[in-house]
């Protein structure tokens, strides 16, 4: 029996919920209307203490990881409000602090506090470390040079899941795309280290996640969203899709030949099947 996975992209960003328009001005208006959120979120300790409640067990439990790259205003605050755990990967704490300082000063910074900061701490500013420590954030140093700061935070995520005997529904990685290309490839590598997980890298206007082979993927998303299918790990054989403007029917995707870029969703449910990825 073939495995199946569901990706609820329409829960990832207000822009994926809004009706798309040919008018760029209208999209900006939608953004301004939807992108104001409070720092209130379902805190991890409270959610897990209520784990005997069946409704709590069934609800999505999301984790937000903040990398040391620009924060995407169009998505970040929305995903914060949907996450029970927030972790800064080293200098990601600097990004968090700077983002809210620029937006509203100390009063706003004081309201958006991460649960953990973890990494080798070579990028973390001392005043940022002291500030978040004073607000209750737990700072964890890992000096290993064999792992990236994102890998270190994933080790923490795995440890927390093991302690509480559950799995996060989604792990959203802010700043996972863009910036230093070496860091970007390192972040993409993390997706391949956790092929059984819903890990999502995002930056302003962009999301990236791994669609593994031998599995039917159902993607819930709005119409008219631009998307691409990139065979990053190697040729993908027998790829079939529905719900796209340019669907694939038992096609192979391979660099140097066919790849599906700048495709567009034509339905609110997209399905995709990859029979085999050749490494």
Tab-separated table of C-alpha atoms in Angstrom:
chain	number	residue	atom	x	y	z
A	1	UNK	CA	0.000	0.000	0.000
A	2	UNK	CA	1.395	3.385	-1.006
A	3	UNK	CA	2.090	5.954	1.698
A	4	UNK	CA	0.388	9.335	1.561
A	5	UNK	CA	1.221	12.762	2.960
A	6	UNK	CA	-0.815	15.946	3.217
A	7	UNK	CA	0.585	19.476	3.051
A	8	UNK	CA	-1.829	22.149	4.306
A	9	UNK	CA	-0.131	25.081	2.594
A	10	UNK	CA	-3.256	27.188	3.010
A	11	UNK	CA	-2.456	27.285	6.742
A	12	UNK	CA	1.077	28.586	6.230
A	13	UNK	CA	0.519	32.171	5.153
A	14	UNK	CA	-2.305	34.705	4.828
A	15	UNK	CA	-1.249	35.226	1.214
A	16	UNK	CA	-2.053	31.574	0.518
A	17	UNK	CA	-5.494	32.092	2.044
A	18	UNK	CA	-6.301	35.291	0.131
A	19	UNK	CA	-7.901	35.267	-3.298
A	20	UNK	CA	-5.239	36.165	-5.796
A	21	UNK	CA	-5.795	39.174	-8.047
A	22	UNK	CA	-4.153	40.406	-11.208
A	23	UNK	CA	-3.780	43.731	-9.457
A	24	UNK	CA	-0.548	43.985	-7.478
A	25	UNK	CA	-2.048	46.879	-5.537
A	26	UNK	CA	-4.909	44.669	-4.358
A	27	UNK	CA	-2.430	42.043	-3.120
A	28	UNK	CA	-0.581	44.697	-1.132
A	29	UNK	CA	-3.873	45.804	0.431
A	30	UNK	CA	-4.637	42.215	1.429
A	31	UNK	CA	-1.184	41.945	2.961
A	32	UNK	CA	-1.599	45.088	5.041
A	33	UNK	CA	-4.957	43.865	6.288
A	34	UNK	CA	-3.775	40.408	7.321
A	35	UNK	CA	-0.209	40.805	8.491
A	36	UNK	CA	-0.870	42.238	11.949
A	37	UNK	CA	-0.781	39.571	14.656
A	38	UNK	CA	-0.361	39.464	18.385
A	39	UNK	CA	2.514	37.524	19.989
A	40	UNK	CA	-0.038	35.295	21.704
A	41	UNK	CA	0.469	31.655	20.785
A	42	UNK	CA	-0.467	28.261	22.279
A	43	UNK	CA	2.590	27.870	24.513
A	44	UNK	CA	4.327	24.497	24.529
A	45	UNK	CA	4.167	23.858	28.294
A	46	UNK	CA	0.455	24.618	28.433
A	47	UNK	CA	-0.356	22.479	25.401
A	48	UNK	CA	1.620	19.487	26.649
A	49	UNK	CA	0.156	19.715	30.157
A	50	UNK	CA	-3.253	19.366	28.505
A	51	UNK	CA	-2.152	16.400	26.401
A	52	UNK	CA	-4.828	14.197	27.946
A	53	UNK	CA	-7.404	16.361	26.194
A	54	UNK	CA	-8.375	14.606	22.936
A	55	UNK	CA	-8.896	17.898	21.094
A	56	UNK	CA	-5.384	19.010	22.043
A	57	UNK	CA	-4.008	15.722	20.757
A	58	UNK	CA	-5.725	16.120	17.395
A	59	UNK	CA	-4.752	19.749	16.774
A	60	UNK	CA	-1.638	20.560	14.768
A	61	UNK	CA	1.433	21.223	16.892
A	62	UNK	CA	3.860	23.436	15.020
A	63	UNK	CA	7.434	24.451	15.754
A	64	UNK	CA	9.041	27.661	14.438
A	65	UNK	CA	12.829	27.860	14.028
A	66	UNK	CA	14.415	31.252	13.306
A	67	UNK	CA	17.676	31.217	11.339
A	68	UNK	CA	20.178	34.048	11.031
A	69	UNK	CA	18.679	35.591	7.907
A	70	UNK	CA	16.077	38.228	7.110
A	71	UNK	CA	12.652	37.656	8.632
A	72	UNK	CA	9.724	37.478	6.203
A	73	UNK	CA	7.127	39.981	7.337
A	74	UNK	CA	4.467	38.437	5.102
A	75	UNK	CA	4.564	35.105	6.944
A	76	UNK	CA	6.610	35.192	10.150
A	77	UNK	CA	4.146	36.671	12.637
A	78	UNK	CA	1.353	34.489	11.294
A	79	UNK	CA	3.373	31.301	11.798
A	80	UNK	CA	4.513	32.484	15.236
A	81	UNK	CA	0.844	32.665	16.276
A	82	UNK	CA	0.377	29.077	15.042
A	83	UNK	CA	3.435	27.559	16.791
A	84	UNK	CA	3.662	26.094	20.281
A	85	UNK	CA	7.480	26.182	20.323
A	86	UNK	CA	9.859	28.875	19.010
A	87	UNK	CA	13.620	28.268	18.755
A	88	UNK	CA	16.263	30.705	17.520
A	89	UNK	CA	19.249	29.150	15.776
A	90	UNK	CA	22.147	31.203	17.175
A	91	UNK	CA	22.121	34.568	15.366
A	92	UNK	CA	18.456	34.074	14.560
A	93	UNK	CA	17.887	35.733	17.936
A	94	UNK	CA	19.617	38.856	16.593
A	95	UNK	CA	17.257	38.811	13.617
A	96	UNK	CA	14.225	38.454	15.885
A	97	UNK	CA	15.365	41.303	18.126
A	98	UNK	CA	16.204	43.600	15.212
A	99	UNK	CA	12.954	42.853	13.386
A	100	UNK	CA	10.762	43.973	16.268
A	101	UNK	CA	13.047	46.848	17.267
A	102	UNK	CA	12.653	48.246	13.769
A	103	UNK	CA	8.930	47.636	13.830
A	104	UNK	CA	8.011	48.955	17.270
A	105	UNK	CA	10.971	49.376	19.624
A	106	UNK	CA	11.457	47.850	23.075
A	107	UNK	CA	7.746	47.556	23.792
A	108	UNK	CA	7.238	45.225	20.842
A	109	UNK	CA	10.486	43.286	21.362
A	110	UNK	CA	9.351	42.525	24.910
A	111	UNK	CA	6.252	40.712	23.653
A	112	UNK	CA	7.902	38.292	21.214
A	113	UNK	CA	10.147	36.013	23.276
A	114	UNK	CA	11.554	32.689	21.976
A	115	UNK	CA	11.554	29.563	24.129
A	116	UNK	CA	15.122	28.508	23.244
A	117	UNK	CA	18.258	29.854	21.597
A	118	UNK	CA	20.685	27.165	20.465
A	119	UNK	CA	23.881	27.023	18.400
A	120	UNK	CA	27.613	27.485	18.755
A	121	UNK	CA	26.713	31.077	19.731
A	122	UNK	CA	29.456	32.642	17.633
A	123	UNK	CA	26.902	34.971	16.020
A	124	UNK	CA	24.688	35.775	19.004
A	125	UNK	CA	25.140	39.349	20.243
A	126	UNK	CA	25.794	39.521	23.988
A	127	UNK	CA	23.124	42.138	24.651
A	128	UNK	CA	20.566	40.025	22.766
A	129	UNK	CA	21.563	36.930	24.732
A	130	UNK	CA	21.298	38.795	28.042
A	131	UNK	CA	17.961	40.322	27.103
A	132	UNK	CA	16.227	37.091	26.131
A	133	UNK	CA	17.764	35.223	29.071
A	134	UNK	CA	16.251	37.830	31.393
A	135	UNK	CA	12.879	37.183	29.758
A	136	UNK	CA	13.031	33.429	30.342
A	137	UNK	CA	14.522	32.101	27.106
A	138	UNK	CA	16.816	29.097	27.581
A	139	UNK	CA	20.192	29.547	25.863
A	140	UNK	CA	22.015	26.337	24.903
A	141	UNK	CA	25.594	26.272	23.638
A	142	UNK	CA	26.815	23.520	21.304
A	143	UNK	CA	30.359	24.161	20.074
A	144	UNK	CA	30.474	21.229	17.642
A	145	UNK	CA	31.794	22.287	14.236
A	146	UNK	CA	30.410	19.144	12.593
A	147	UNK	CA	26.839	20.430	12.590
A	148	UNK	CA	25.209	23.675	11.512
A	149	UNK	CA	23.133	25.775	13.876
A	150	UNK	CA	19.972	24.528	12.161
A	151	UNK	CA	21.063	20.923	12.690
A	152	UNK	CA	21.695	21.734	16.340
A	153	UNK	CA	18.179	23.101	16.731
A	154	UNK	CA	16.768	19.987	15.061
A	155	UNK	CA	18.604	17.891	17.657
A	156	UNK	CA	16.787	19.922	20.320
A	157	UNK	CA	13.456	19.397	18.555
A	158	UNK	CA	14.057	15.633	18.448
A	159	UNK	CA	14.972	15.625	22.133
A	160	UNK	CA	11.799	17.481	23.109
A	161	UNK	CA	9.666	15.157	20.999
A	162	UNK	CA	11.291	12.133	22.614
A	163	UNK	CA	10.730	13.550	26.094
A	164	UNK	CA	7.016	14.178	25.497
A	165	UNK	CA	6.366	11.232	23.126
A	166	UNK	CA	4.900	13.178	20.229
A	167	UNK	CA	5.886	14.631	16.838
A	168	UNK	CA	5.437	18.185	15.637
A	169	UNK	CA	2.959	18.405	12.766
A	170	UNK	CA	5.083	20.975	10.941
A	171	UNK	CA	8.488	22.544	11.536
A	172	UNK	CA	8.736	25.974	9.906
A	173	UNK	CA	12.215	27.398	9.324
A	174	UNK	CA	12.345	31.180	9.010
A	175	UNK	CA	15.211	32.465	6.877
A	176	UNK	CA	15.774	28.993	5.492
A	177	UNK	CA	15.878	30.405	1.969
A	178	UNK	CA	17.830	33.331	0.544
A	179	UNK	CA	20.929	35.031	1.877
A	180	UNK	CA	24.238	33.171	1.809
A	181	UNK	CA	23.973	30.412	-0.799
A	182	UNK	CA	26.207	28.090	1.267
A	183	UNK	CA	23.784	28.399	4.168
A	184	UNK	CA	20.862	27.860	1.819
A	185	UNK	CA	22.266	24.558	0.553
A	186	UNK	CA	23.054	23.521	4.135
A	187	UNK	CA	19.420	24.206	5.029
A	188	UNK	CA	18.180	22.217	2.030
A	189	UNK	CA	20.390	19.362	3.209
A	190	UNK	CA	18.464	19.317	6.502
A	191	UNK	CA	15.304	18.473	4.547
A	192	UNK	CA	17.032	15.335	3.270
A	193	UNK	CA	18.100	14.414	6.812
A	194	UNK	CA	14.439	14.345	7.881
A	195	UNK	CA	12.559	12.938	4.891
A	196	UNK	CA	9.748	11.667	7.112
A	197	UNK	CA	9.029	15.124	8.538
A	198	UNK	CA	7.021	18.125	7.348
A	199	UNK	CA	9.935	20.575	7.331
A	200	UNK	CA	9.270	23.844	5.523
A	201	UNK	CA	11.922	26.432	4.656
A	202	UNK	CA	10.545	29.906	4.038
A	203	UNK	CA	11.533	33.454	3.205
A	204	UNK	CA	9.513	36.405	1.943
A	205	UNK	CA	7.078	35.039	-0.624
A	206	UNK	CA	8.750	31.616	-0.860
A	207	UNK	CA	8.327	28.158	0.665
A	208	UNK	CA	10.362	25.021	-0.022
A	209	UNK	CA	9.712	21.483	1.178
A	210	UNK	CA	10.730	17.976	0.183
A	211	UNK	CA	8.343	15.693	-1.708
A	212	UNK	CA	9.785	12.235	-1.262
A	213	UNK	CA	9.295	9.431	-3.776
A	214	UNK	CA	7.077	6.381	-3.436
A	215	UNK	CA	4.412	8.525	-1.812
A	216	UNK	CA	1.235	10.277	-2.937
A	217	UNK	CA	1.319	13.914	-1.834
A	218	UNK	CA	-1.859	15.961	-1.418
A	219	UNK	CA	-1.248	19.704	-1.293
A	220	UNK	CA	-4.032	21.996	-0.075
A	221	UNK	CA	-3.405	25.447	-1.502
A	222	UNK	CA	-5.152	28.346	-3.217
A	223	UNK	CA	-5.480	28.653	-6.971
A	224	UNK	CA	-3.075	30.744	-9.056
A	225	UNK	CA	-0.053	30.241	-6.815
A	226	UNK	CA	3.274	29.924	-8.634
A	227	UNK	CA	5.167	26.721	-7.856
A	228	UNK	CA	8.065	24.603	-9.104
A	229	UNK	CA	9.020	20.929	-8.953
A	230	UNK	CA	12.808	20.695	-8.753
A	231	UNK	CA	14.598	17.283	-8.851
A	232	UNK	CA	17.291	18.461	-6.450
A	233	UNK	CA	18.578	15.062	-5.295
A	234	UNK	CA	18.677	13.431	-8.726
A	235	UNK	CA	16.385	12.438	-11.593
A	236	UNK	CA	12.759	11.894	-10.546
A	237	UNK	CA	11.064	9.196	-12.610
A	238	UNK	CA	7.372	8.719	-13.382
A	239	UNK	CA	6.061	11.993	-11.943
A	240	UNK	CA	2.303	12.523	-12.212
A	241	UNK	CA	0.355	15.564	-10.998
A	242	UNK	CA	-3.166	16.954	-10.902
A	243	UNK	CA	-4.312	20.479	-10.094
A	244	UNK	CA	-1.543	22.352	-11.950
A	245	UNK	CA	-1.812	24.509	-15.059
A	246	UNK	CA	0.834	22.329	-16.719
A	247	UNK	CA	0.351	18.851	-15.278
A	248	UNK	CA	2.860	16.036	-15.583
A	249	UNK	CA	1.795	12.566	-16.696
A	250	UNK	CA	4.358	9.877	-15.969
A	251	UNK	CA	7.134	12.346	-16.862
A	252	UNK	CA	10.740	12.293	-15.682
A	253	UNK	CA	12.319	15.419	-14.174
A	254	UNK	CA	16.062	15.870	-14.540
A	255	UNK	CA	18.522	18.764	-14.594
A	256	UNK	CA	19.745	19.292	-18.147
A	257	UNK	CA	16.407	18.056	-19.438
A	258	UNK	CA	12.903	18.760	-18.086
A	259	UNK	CA	12.236	20.524	-14.784
A	260	UNK	CA	8.925	22.130	-13.861
A	261	UNK	CA	9.490	25.780	-12.928
A	262	UNK	CA	6.996	28.661	-12.766
A	263	UNK	CA	4.024	26.314	-12.852
A	264	UNK	CA	0.719	27.558	-11.423
A	265	UNK	CA	-1.907	25.871	-9.263
A	266	UNK	CA	-5.237	25.612	-11.100
A	267	UNK	CA	-7.179	23.918	-8.300
A	268	UNK	CA	-7.257	24.160	-4.510
A	269	UNK	CA	-6.077	20.560	-4.177
A	270	UNK	CA	-2.903	19.483	-5.957
A	271	UNK	CA	-1.765	15.855	-5.998
A	272	UNK	CA	1.669	14.598	-6.894
A	273	UNK	CA	3.147	11.120	-7.201
A	274	UNK	CA	6.851	10.408	-7.681
A	275	UNK	CA	7.548	6.738	-8.286
A	276	UNK	CA	11.332	6.867	-7.929
A	277	UNK	CA	14.187	9.294	-7.357
A	278	UNK	CA	17.512	8.013	-8.680
A	279	UNK	CA	20.404	9.111	-6.465
